[in-house]
Tab-separated table of C-alpha atoms and ligand atoms in Angstrom:
chain	number	residue	atom	x	y	z
A	1	MET	CA	0.000	0.000	0.000
A	2	GLU	CA	1.318	3.482	-0.815
A	3	SER	CA	2.448	5.891	1.825
A	4	PHE	CA	3.394	9.565	1.605
A	5	ALA	CA	6.346	11.625	2.699
A	6	ARG	CA	5.569	15.308	2.937
A	7	SER	CA	7.077	16.406	-0.352
A	8	GLN	CA	8.915	13.268	-1.340
A	9	PRO	CA	7.633	11.118	-4.163
A	10	ILE	CA	6.947	7.520	-3.177
A	11	ALA	CA	8.568	4.531	-4.761
A	12	GLY	CA	6.152	2.383	-6.752
A	13	ALA	CA	4.984	1.575	-10.242
A	14	ASP	CA	3.117	4.833	-10.788
A	15	THR	CA	5.228	7.011	-8.507
A	16	ALA	CA	8.601	7.346	-10.245
A	17	PRO	CA	10.619	10.072	-8.455
A	18	SER	CA	10.311	13.521	-9.978
A	19	LYS	CA	13.376	15.752	-10.489
A	20	ASP	CA	11.123	18.752	-9.980
A	21	ALA	CA	10.821	19.403	-6.216
A	22	THR	CA	7.501	21.227	-6.550
A	23	LEU	CA	5.869	18.218	-8.229
A	24	ILE	CA	4.727	15.832	-5.509
A	25	TYR	CA	2.778	12.581	-5.399
A	26	ARG	CA	-0.363	13.643	-3.563
A	27	GLN	CA	-3.275	11.265	-4.246
A	28	SER	CA	-2.858	7.510	-3.809
A	29	ARG	CA	-4.226	5.179	-6.455
A	30	TRP	CA	-6.989	4.168	-4.016
A	31	THR	CA	-8.089	7.781	-3.523
A	32	ARG	CA	-8.135	8.321	-7.289
A	33	LEU	CA	-9.868	5.075	-8.184
A	34	THR	CA	-12.579	5.425	-5.539
A	35	HIS	CA	-13.034	9.140	-6.343
A	36	TRP	CA	-13.897	8.399	-9.967
A	37	LEU	CA	-16.052	5.422	-9.062
A	38	TRP	CA	-18.224	7.490	-6.741
A	39	ALA	CA	-18.311	10.444	-9.149
A	40	ILE	CA	-19.619	8.119	-11.932
A	41	SER	CA	-22.004	6.323	-9.552
A	42	LEU	CA	-23.433	9.589	-8.239
A	43	PHE	CA	-23.994	10.865	-11.771
A	44	PHE	CA	-26.126	7.826	-12.687
A	45	MET	CA	-27.816	7.736	-9.287
A	46	LEU	CA	-28.803	11.404	-9.528
A	47	LEU	CA	-30.378	11.138	-12.977
A	48	SER	CA	-32.125	7.810	-12.306
A	49	GLY	CA	-33.233	9.113	-8.891
A	50	LEU	CA	-34.917	12.109	-10.519
A	51	GLN	CA	-36.794	9.689	-12.815
A	52	ILE	CA	-37.929	7.688	-9.756
A	53	PHE	CA	-39.002	10.943	-8.066
A	54	ASN	CA	-41.056	11.831	-11.159
A	55	ALA	CA	-43.298	8.804	-10.463
A	56	ARG	CA	-44.519	10.575	-7.327
A	57	PRO	CA	-43.297	14.163	-7.324
A	58	GLN	CA	-44.198	15.071	-3.753
A	59	LEU	CA	-42.274	14.771	-0.493
A	60	TYR	CA	-43.844	14.293	2.928
A	61	ILE	CA	-42.827	14.235	6.578
A	62	GLY	CA	-43.837	11.218	8.640
A	63	LYS	CA	-44.958	7.692	7.895
A	64	GLU	CA	-48.038	8.446	5.792
A	65	SER	CA	-48.722	9.905	2.354
A	66	GLY	CA	-51.941	10.570	0.461
A	67	PHE	CA	-54.867	12.948	0.031
A	68	THR	CA	-56.127	12.496	3.596
A	69	TYR	CA	-52.858	13.718	5.129
A	70	ASN	CA	-51.617	17.261	5.264
A	71	ASN	CA	-47.893	16.569	5.486
A	72	THR	CA	-46.595	17.583	2.051
A	73	VAL	CA	-43.433	19.696	2.282
A	74	PHE	CA	-42.410	19.761	-1.364
A	75	ALA	CA	-44.219	19.180	-4.646
A	76	ILE	CA	-43.640	19.666	-8.351
A	77	GLY	CA	-46.641	19.663	-10.692
A	78	ALA	CA	-48.583	21.322	-13.485
A	79	GLU	CA	-51.858	23.239	-13.427
A	80	ASN	CA	-54.203	24.744	-15.988
A	81	THR	CA	-54.310	28.534	-15.985
A	82	ALA	CA	-56.028	31.171	-18.160
A	83	THR	CA	-52.828	31.377	-20.243
A	84	GLY	CA	-52.476	27.586	-20.606
A	85	PRO	CA	-50.715	24.869	-18.565
A	86	ARG	CA	-48.000	26.065	-16.180
A	87	GLY	CA	-45.420	24.121	-14.183
A	88	TYR	CA	-45.002	24.873	-10.486
A	89	THR	CA	-42.770	23.947	-7.569
A	90	GLU	CA	-44.209	24.178	-4.085
A	91	ILE	CA	-42.009	24.390	-0.979
A	92	PHE	CA	-43.820	24.363	2.393
A	93	GLY	CA	-47.003	25.559	0.677
A	94	LYS	CA	-45.298	28.442	-1.187
A	95	ARG	CA	-45.757	28.073	-4.937
A	96	PHE	CA	-43.234	29.164	-7.598
A	97	ASP	CA	-43.796	29.180	-11.362
A	98	THR	CA	-41.144	26.852	-12.837
A	99	THR	CA	-42.645	26.342	-16.311
A	100	GLY	CA	-40.100	25.118	-18.850
A	101	VAL	CA	-37.966	23.291	-16.281
A	102	LEU	CA	-39.953	21.810	-13.404
A	103	GLY	CA	-43.558	20.608	-13.768
A	104	TRP	CA	-44.196	21.461	-17.401
A	105	SER	CA	-41.409	21.055	-19.964
A	106	GLY	CA	-40.385	19.736	-23.370
A	107	PRO	CA	-39.680	21.013	-26.893
A	108	ALA	CA	-41.885	23.944	-27.992
A	109	GLY	CA	-45.353	22.664	-28.873
A	110	GLN	CA	-44.690	19.231	-27.327
A	111	GLU	CA	-44.489	20.168	-23.641
A	112	THR	CA	-45.739	17.594	-21.169
A	113	SER	CA	-46.454	17.432	-17.502
A	114	ARG	CA	-43.398	15.938	-15.807
A	115	ALA	CA	-41.637	16.960	-12.586
A	116	PHE	CA	-37.981	16.920	-13.721
A	117	PRO	CA	-37.424	17.508	-17.454
A	118	SER	CA	-36.340	14.697	-19.797
A	119	TRP	CA	-32.760	16.047	-20.085
A	120	ALA	CA	-32.331	15.583	-16.322
A	121	THR	CA	-33.461	11.971	-16.052
A	122	ILE	CA	-32.285	8.454	-16.971
A	123	PRO	CA	-33.999	7.192	-19.073
A	124	SER	CA	-35.140	10.459	-20.639
A	125	TYR	CA	-38.647	8.992	-21.289
A	126	TYR	CA	-40.875	7.741	-18.491
A	127	ASP	CA	-39.650	4.296	-17.384
A	128	LEU	CA	-39.664	3.682	-13.648
A	129	GLY	CA	-38.465	0.067	-13.914
A	130	THR	CA	-35.249	0.897	-15.782
A	131	ALA	CA	-34.560	3.862	-13.500
A	132	ARG	CA	-34.809	1.599	-10.441
A	133	VAL	CA	-32.432	-0.983	-11.950
A	134	VAL	CA	-29.853	1.746	-12.763
A	135	HIS	CA	-30.288	3.389	-9.344
A	136	PHE	CA	-29.830	0.188	-7.333
A	137	PHE	CA	-26.935	-1.043	-9.489
A	138	PHE	CA	-24.933	2.141	-8.844
A	139	ALA	CA	-26.045	2.232	-5.200
A	140	TRP	CA	-24.188	-1.061	-4.660
A	141	ILE	CA	-21.128	0.243	-6.510
A	142	LEU	CA	-21.167	3.442	-4.442
A	143	SER	CA	-21.532	1.593	-1.125
A	144	THR	CA	-18.747	-0.873	-1.971
A	145	THR	CA	-16.522	1.978	-3.163
A	146	LEU	CA	-16.988	3.853	0.105
A	147	ILE	CA	-16.016	0.794	2.133
A	148	VAL	CA	-12.936	0.244	-0.081
A	149	TRP	CA	-12.016	3.949	0.326
A	150	LEU	CA	-12.369	3.720	4.111
A	151	VAL	CA	-10.268	0.562	4.455
A	152	ALA	CA	-7.569	1.844	2.041
A	153	SER	CA	-7.495	5.275	3.701
A	154	LEU	CA	-7.101	3.720	7.146
A	155	ILE	CA	-4.266	1.476	5.954
A	156	ASN	CA	-2.359	4.006	3.822
A	157	GLY	CA	-2.791	6.800	6.369
A	158	HIS	CA	-4.789	9.146	4.086
A	159	LEU	CA	-7.549	9.481	6.676
A	160	ARG	CA	-5.241	10.337	9.579
A	161	ARG	CA	-2.812	12.464	7.591
A	162	ASP	CA	-5.075	14.381	5.220
A	163	LEU	CA	-8.634	14.393	6.535
A	164	ALA	CA	-8.571	14.084	10.330
A	165	PRO	CA	-9.315	17.491	11.907
A	166	ARG	CA	-6.602	19.050	14.101
A	167	ILE	CA	-6.665	21.928	16.610
A	168	ASP	CA	-4.587	23.937	14.110
A	169	ASP	CA	-7.363	23.604	11.531
A	170	LEU	CA	-9.712	25.558	13.769
A	171	LYS	CA	-7.153	28.339	14.187
A	172	ARG	CA	-6.652	28.488	10.418
A	173	LEU	CA	-10.345	28.560	9.578
A	174	PRO	CA	-10.841	32.383	9.561
A	175	ARG	CA	-7.802	32.803	7.301
A	176	ASP	CA	-8.985	30.045	4.988
A	177	ILE	CA	-12.379	31.711	4.641
A	178	ILE	CA	-10.752	35.090	3.871
A	179	ASP	CA	-8.336	33.485	1.377
A	180	HIS	CA	-11.180	31.649	-0.387
A	181	ALA	CA	-13.282	34.835	-0.484
A	182	LYS	CA	-10.348	36.641	-2.126
A	183	LEU	CA	-9.855	33.657	-4.487
A	184	LYS	CA	-6.316	33.382	-3.121
A	185	PHE	CA	-5.271	29.741	-3.426
A	186	HIS	CA	-2.188	28.032	-2.037
A	187	HIS	CA	-0.996	24.756	-3.458
A	188	THR	CA	0.462	22.486	-0.799
A	189	ARG	CA	0.508	18.828	0.096
A	190	GLU	CA	-2.172	19.260	2.814
A	191	TYR	CA	-5.871	19.938	2.483
A	192	ASN	CA	-6.911	23.240	4.058
A	193	THR	CA	-9.601	23.444	6.763
A	194	LEU	CA	-12.476	24.178	4.374
A	195	GLN	CA	-11.470	21.239	2.180
A	196	LYS	CA	-11.288	18.916	5.176
A	197	MET	CA	-14.746	20.073	6.273
A	198	ALA	CA	-16.240	19.680	2.797
A	199	TYR	CA	-14.672	16.295	2.007
A	200	GLY	CA	-15.290	14.995	5.542
A	201	GLY	CA	-18.906	16.189	5.333
A	202	VAL	CA	-19.423	14.360	2.041
A	203	LEU	CA	-17.625	11.152	3.027
A	204	PHE	CA	-18.781	10.815	6.635
A	205	VAL	CA	-22.150	12.563	6.710
A	206	LEU	CA	-23.834	12.962	3.317
A	207	LEU	CA	-22.920	9.701	1.593
A	208	PRO	CA	-23.617	7.477	4.659
A	209	LEU	CA	-26.911	9.346	5.230
A	210	MET	CA	-27.793	8.817	1.572
A	211	ILE	CA	-27.178	5.069	1.924
A	212	ILE	CA	-29.025	4.748	5.259
A	213	THR	CA	-32.112	6.655	4.056
A	214	GLY	CA	-32.032	4.623	0.823
A	215	LEU	CA	-31.988	1.388	2.824
A	216	ALA	CA	-34.819	2.680	5.039
A	217	MET	CA	-37.019	3.062	1.937
A	218	SER	CA	-36.426	-0.485	0.743
A	219	PRO	CA	-39.232	-2.880	1.780
A	220	SER	CA	-36.821	-5.831	2.013
A	221	MET	CA	-34.578	-3.837	4.348
A	222	ASN	CA	-37.618	-2.984	6.493
A	223	ALA	CA	-37.853	-6.689	7.229
A	224	VAL	CA	-34.129	-7.002	8.081
A	225	LEU	CA	-33.692	-3.690	9.957
A	226	PRO	CA	-37.211	-2.640	11.055
A	227	PHE	CA	-35.879	-0.016	13.521
A	228	LEU	CA	-34.188	1.992	10.720
A	229	ASN	CA	-37.488	3.364	9.481
A	230	ASP	CA	-38.598	4.521	12.941
A	231	LEU	CA	-35.174	5.952	13.678
A	232	LEU	CA	-35.495	8.244	10.643
A	233	GLY	CA	-39.043	9.359	11.470
A	234	GLY	CA	-40.841	7.071	9.021
A	235	ARG	CA	-40.528	6.042	5.409
A	236	GLN	CA	-41.735	9.373	4.009
A	237	THR	CA	-39.323	11.363	6.180
A	238	ALA	CA	-36.502	9.052	5.041
A	239	ARG	CA	-37.461	9.836	1.423
A	240	THR	CA	-37.457	13.587	2.156
A	241	ILE	CA	-34.019	13.379	3.850
A	242	HIS	CA	-32.749	11.326	0.871
A	243	PHE	CA	-33.877	14.124	-1.459
A	244	ILE	CA	-32.362	16.903	0.716
A	245	VAL	CA	-29.021	15.028	0.803
A	246	MET	CA	-29.177	14.824	-2.999
A	247	VAL	CA	-29.625	18.619	-3.193
A	248	LEU	CA	-26.684	19.136	-0.788
A	249	LEU	CA	-24.479	16.812	-2.868
A	250	VAL	CA	-25.372	18.728	-6.027
A	251	GLY	CA	-24.466	21.944	-4.139
A	252	PHE	CA	-21.152	20.389	-3.081
A	253	PHE	CA	-20.473	19.321	-6.667
A	254	ILE	CA	-21.048	22.849	-8.050
A	255	ILE	CA	-18.725	24.427	-5.448
A	256	HIS	CA	-16.191	21.593	-5.949
A	257	MET	CA	-16.080	22.368	-9.687
A	258	LEU	CA	-15.801	26.147	-9.115
A	259	MET	CA	-12.932	25.647	-6.639
A	260	ILE	CA	-11.104	23.349	-9.062
A	261	LEU	CA	-11.479	25.892	-11.857
A	262	ALA	CA	-10.304	28.711	-9.598
A	263	ALA	CA	-7.353	26.768	-8.135
A	264	GLY	CA	-5.987	25.682	-11.540
A	265	PRO	CA	-7.903	22.906	-13.288
A	266	ILE	CA	-4.918	21.290	-15.052
A	267	ASN	CA	-2.942	20.814	-11.856
A	268	GLU	CA	-6.019	19.705	-9.889
A	269	LEU	CA	-7.147	17.249	-12.558
A	270	ARG	CA	-3.637	15.845	-12.939
A	271	SER	CA	-3.557	15.113	-9.209
A	272	ILE	CA	-6.887	13.286	-9.139
A	273	ILE	CA	-6.053	11.369	-12.354
A	274	THR	CA	-2.321	10.604	-12.006
A	275	GLY	CA	-1.648	11.470	-8.356
A	276	TRP	CA	0.954	14.148	-9.209
A	277	TYR	CA	0.404	17.691	-8.021
A	278	ARG	CA	2.418	20.862	-8.470
A	279	THR	CA	2.893	22.740	-5.210
A	280	ASP	CA	3.854	26.387	-4.778
A	281	PRO	CA	7.633	27.014	-4.808
A	282	PRO	CA	9.164	27.345	-1.306
A	283	ALA	CA	9.029	30.819	0.237
A	284	HIS	CA	12.332	32.739	0.778
A	285	ASP	CA	12.697	31.354	4.302
A	286	GLY	CA	12.892	27.856	2.834
A	287	LYS	CA	9.428	26.783	4.019
A	288	SER	CA	6.819	26.052	1.393
A	289	SER	CA	3.936	28.535	1.410
A	290	GLU	CA	1.422	27.227	3.836
A	291	ARG	CA	-2.173	26.545	2.842
A	292	SER	CA	-3.812	24.745	-0.090
A	293	VAL	CA	-6.647	25.180	-2.618
B	1	HEM	C1	-20.370	13.857	-7.489
B	1	HEM	C2	-19.161	14.010	-7.837
B	1	HEM	C3	-17.981	14.218	-6.915
B	1	HEM	C4	-17.850	14.052	-5.572
B	1	HEM	C5	-18.911	13.602	-4.582
B	1	HEM	C6	-16.487	14.385	-5.239
B	1	HEM	C7	-15.947	14.341	-3.965
B	1	HEM	C8	-14.621	14.505	-3.663
B	1	HEM	C9	-14.016	14.211	-2.396
B	1	HEM	C10	-14.751	13.699	-1.175
B	1	HEM	C11	-12.680	14.448	-2.496
B	1	HEM	C12	-11.632	14.197	-1.432
B	1	HEM	C13	-11.195	12.734	-1.602
B	1	HEM	C14	-10.176	12.264	-0.602
B	1	HEM	O1	-9.338	13.058	-0.163
B	1	HEM	O2	-10.172	11.057	-0.287
B	1	HEM	C15	-12.446	14.946	-3.827
B	1	HEM	C16	-11.240	15.373	-4.324
B	1	HEM	C17	-11.053	15.897	-5.579
B	1	HEM	N1	-11.982	15.929	-6.613
B	1	HEM	FE1	-13.909	15.357	-6.490
B	1	HEM	N2	-15.838	14.753	-6.371
B	1	HEM	C18	-16.729	14.651	-7.423
B	1	HEM	C19	-16.489	14.924	-8.745
B	1	HEM	C20	-15.308	15.456	-9.226
B	1	HEM	C21	-15.067	15.807	-10.604
B	1	HEM	C22	-16.078	15.661	-11.735
B	1	HEM	C23	-13.810	16.311	-10.651
B	1	HEM	C24	-13.032	16.859	-11.812
B	1	HEM	C25	-13.506	17.521	-12.806
B	1	HEM	C26	-13.241	16.252	-9.322
B	1	HEM	C27	-11.983	16.634	-8.967
B	1	HEM	C28	-11.405	16.475	-7.725
B	1	HEM	C29	-10.044	16.869	-7.396
B	1	HEM	C30	-9.062	17.540	-8.333
B	1	HEM	C31	-9.848	16.502	-6.055
B	1	HEM	C32	-8.593	16.713	-5.251
B	1	HEM	C33	-8.680	18.056	-4.631
B	1	HEM	C34	-7.395	18.379	-3.965
B	1	HEM	O3	-6.542	17.514	-3.873
B	1	HEM	O4	-7.237	19.525	-3.579
B	1	HEM	N3	-14.187	15.741	-8.486
B	1	HEM	N4	-13.632	14.957	-4.527
C-alpha cells in the first residue's frame, strides 16, 4: 500500500521520483480510483433518482402519504391557468412558477407534464423500472466503493494524515475563509480546513446518510432492519431526507467544480487522475507557502 512523505515522491509503479521538487505525489491510487467510481455512480444515481421521483413528485414528513394527510413539504406539478398549462414547484405551501424546467417542460409545442425535465433523467422517457435498476446497481457500486475507500485510507494513512481534523485547523479557519473569499489559493501537500470540512462532510455525513435513508425506503430492508425506518421518522421522512441530501451533494459538486477551476484545473485534474500535483515554490525562508486550494 502506498504511503506519503511530505514532499517526497513515493517509490512504486506509478510514482517514479520527480526531479522537480515542486511536483509531488499527492493522491494515492486508491483515492483516485474510488473518487472516480463514486463520481460516476453519483452521476447515474442522480439522474435515475430524478426519474424515480417523477413517479410521485411530492415529499412528505412522517410515515403516511396521500390525500387524507396534510404533510406535504415539497411538490412539483402542473396546473391549468387562463394562459395555458403552467409548471409549479411548491415548498412548504409556497408556490413558484417553474414552467419550462420543473412541472411542465419539453420542446416547444410538445411540452408535457413531468416533474424533472427529460434532459435531467435516466432514461429520458418515463420508465420507472429501468430507473430503479440503474439506481440500485450504482447504489451497490457506491456503497462498496466507500467501504474500499475507508479501508484503504485507514491502511495508507490518508484518513489520519489528510482528513482528520486538528486543533490547528480551527485556528486556520478564519484565514482560509478570507483566502477563499479573495480567491487566493495556495498549493500544498495538505488539504486546508475548508477542504477537510467539505470532504469529511461528504464522506462521513452525506454519503452514509444517503445510503441509510435509501436502505430505510427499501421494503426488504424494512424486514431485516425494522428499527431503521422509525429511527429516521418514518418512510416518508426518510425519502425527504434522501432528497435533501441529494440537493446538498449537487451543491457540493457545483462548489467543488468552481474551486477546481479557480485553483488551476490542469494541476487539480492531474492530481486526481495521475496522483501528481504541483505545489507552490518554497518561500524565501525555505518553508513552502502554507495553505492549499
Ligand atoms: C459527485 C461528484 C464528486 C464528488 C462527490 C467528489 C468528492 C470529492 C471528495 C470527497 C474528495 C476528497 C477525496 C479524498 O481526499 O479522499 C475529492 C477530491 C477531488 N476531486 Fe472530487 N468529487 C466529485 C467529482 C469530481 C469531478 C467531476 C472532478 C473533476 C472535474 C473532481 C476533482 C477532484 C479533485 C481535483 C480533487 C482533489 C482536490 C485536492 O486535492 O485539492 N471531483 N472529490
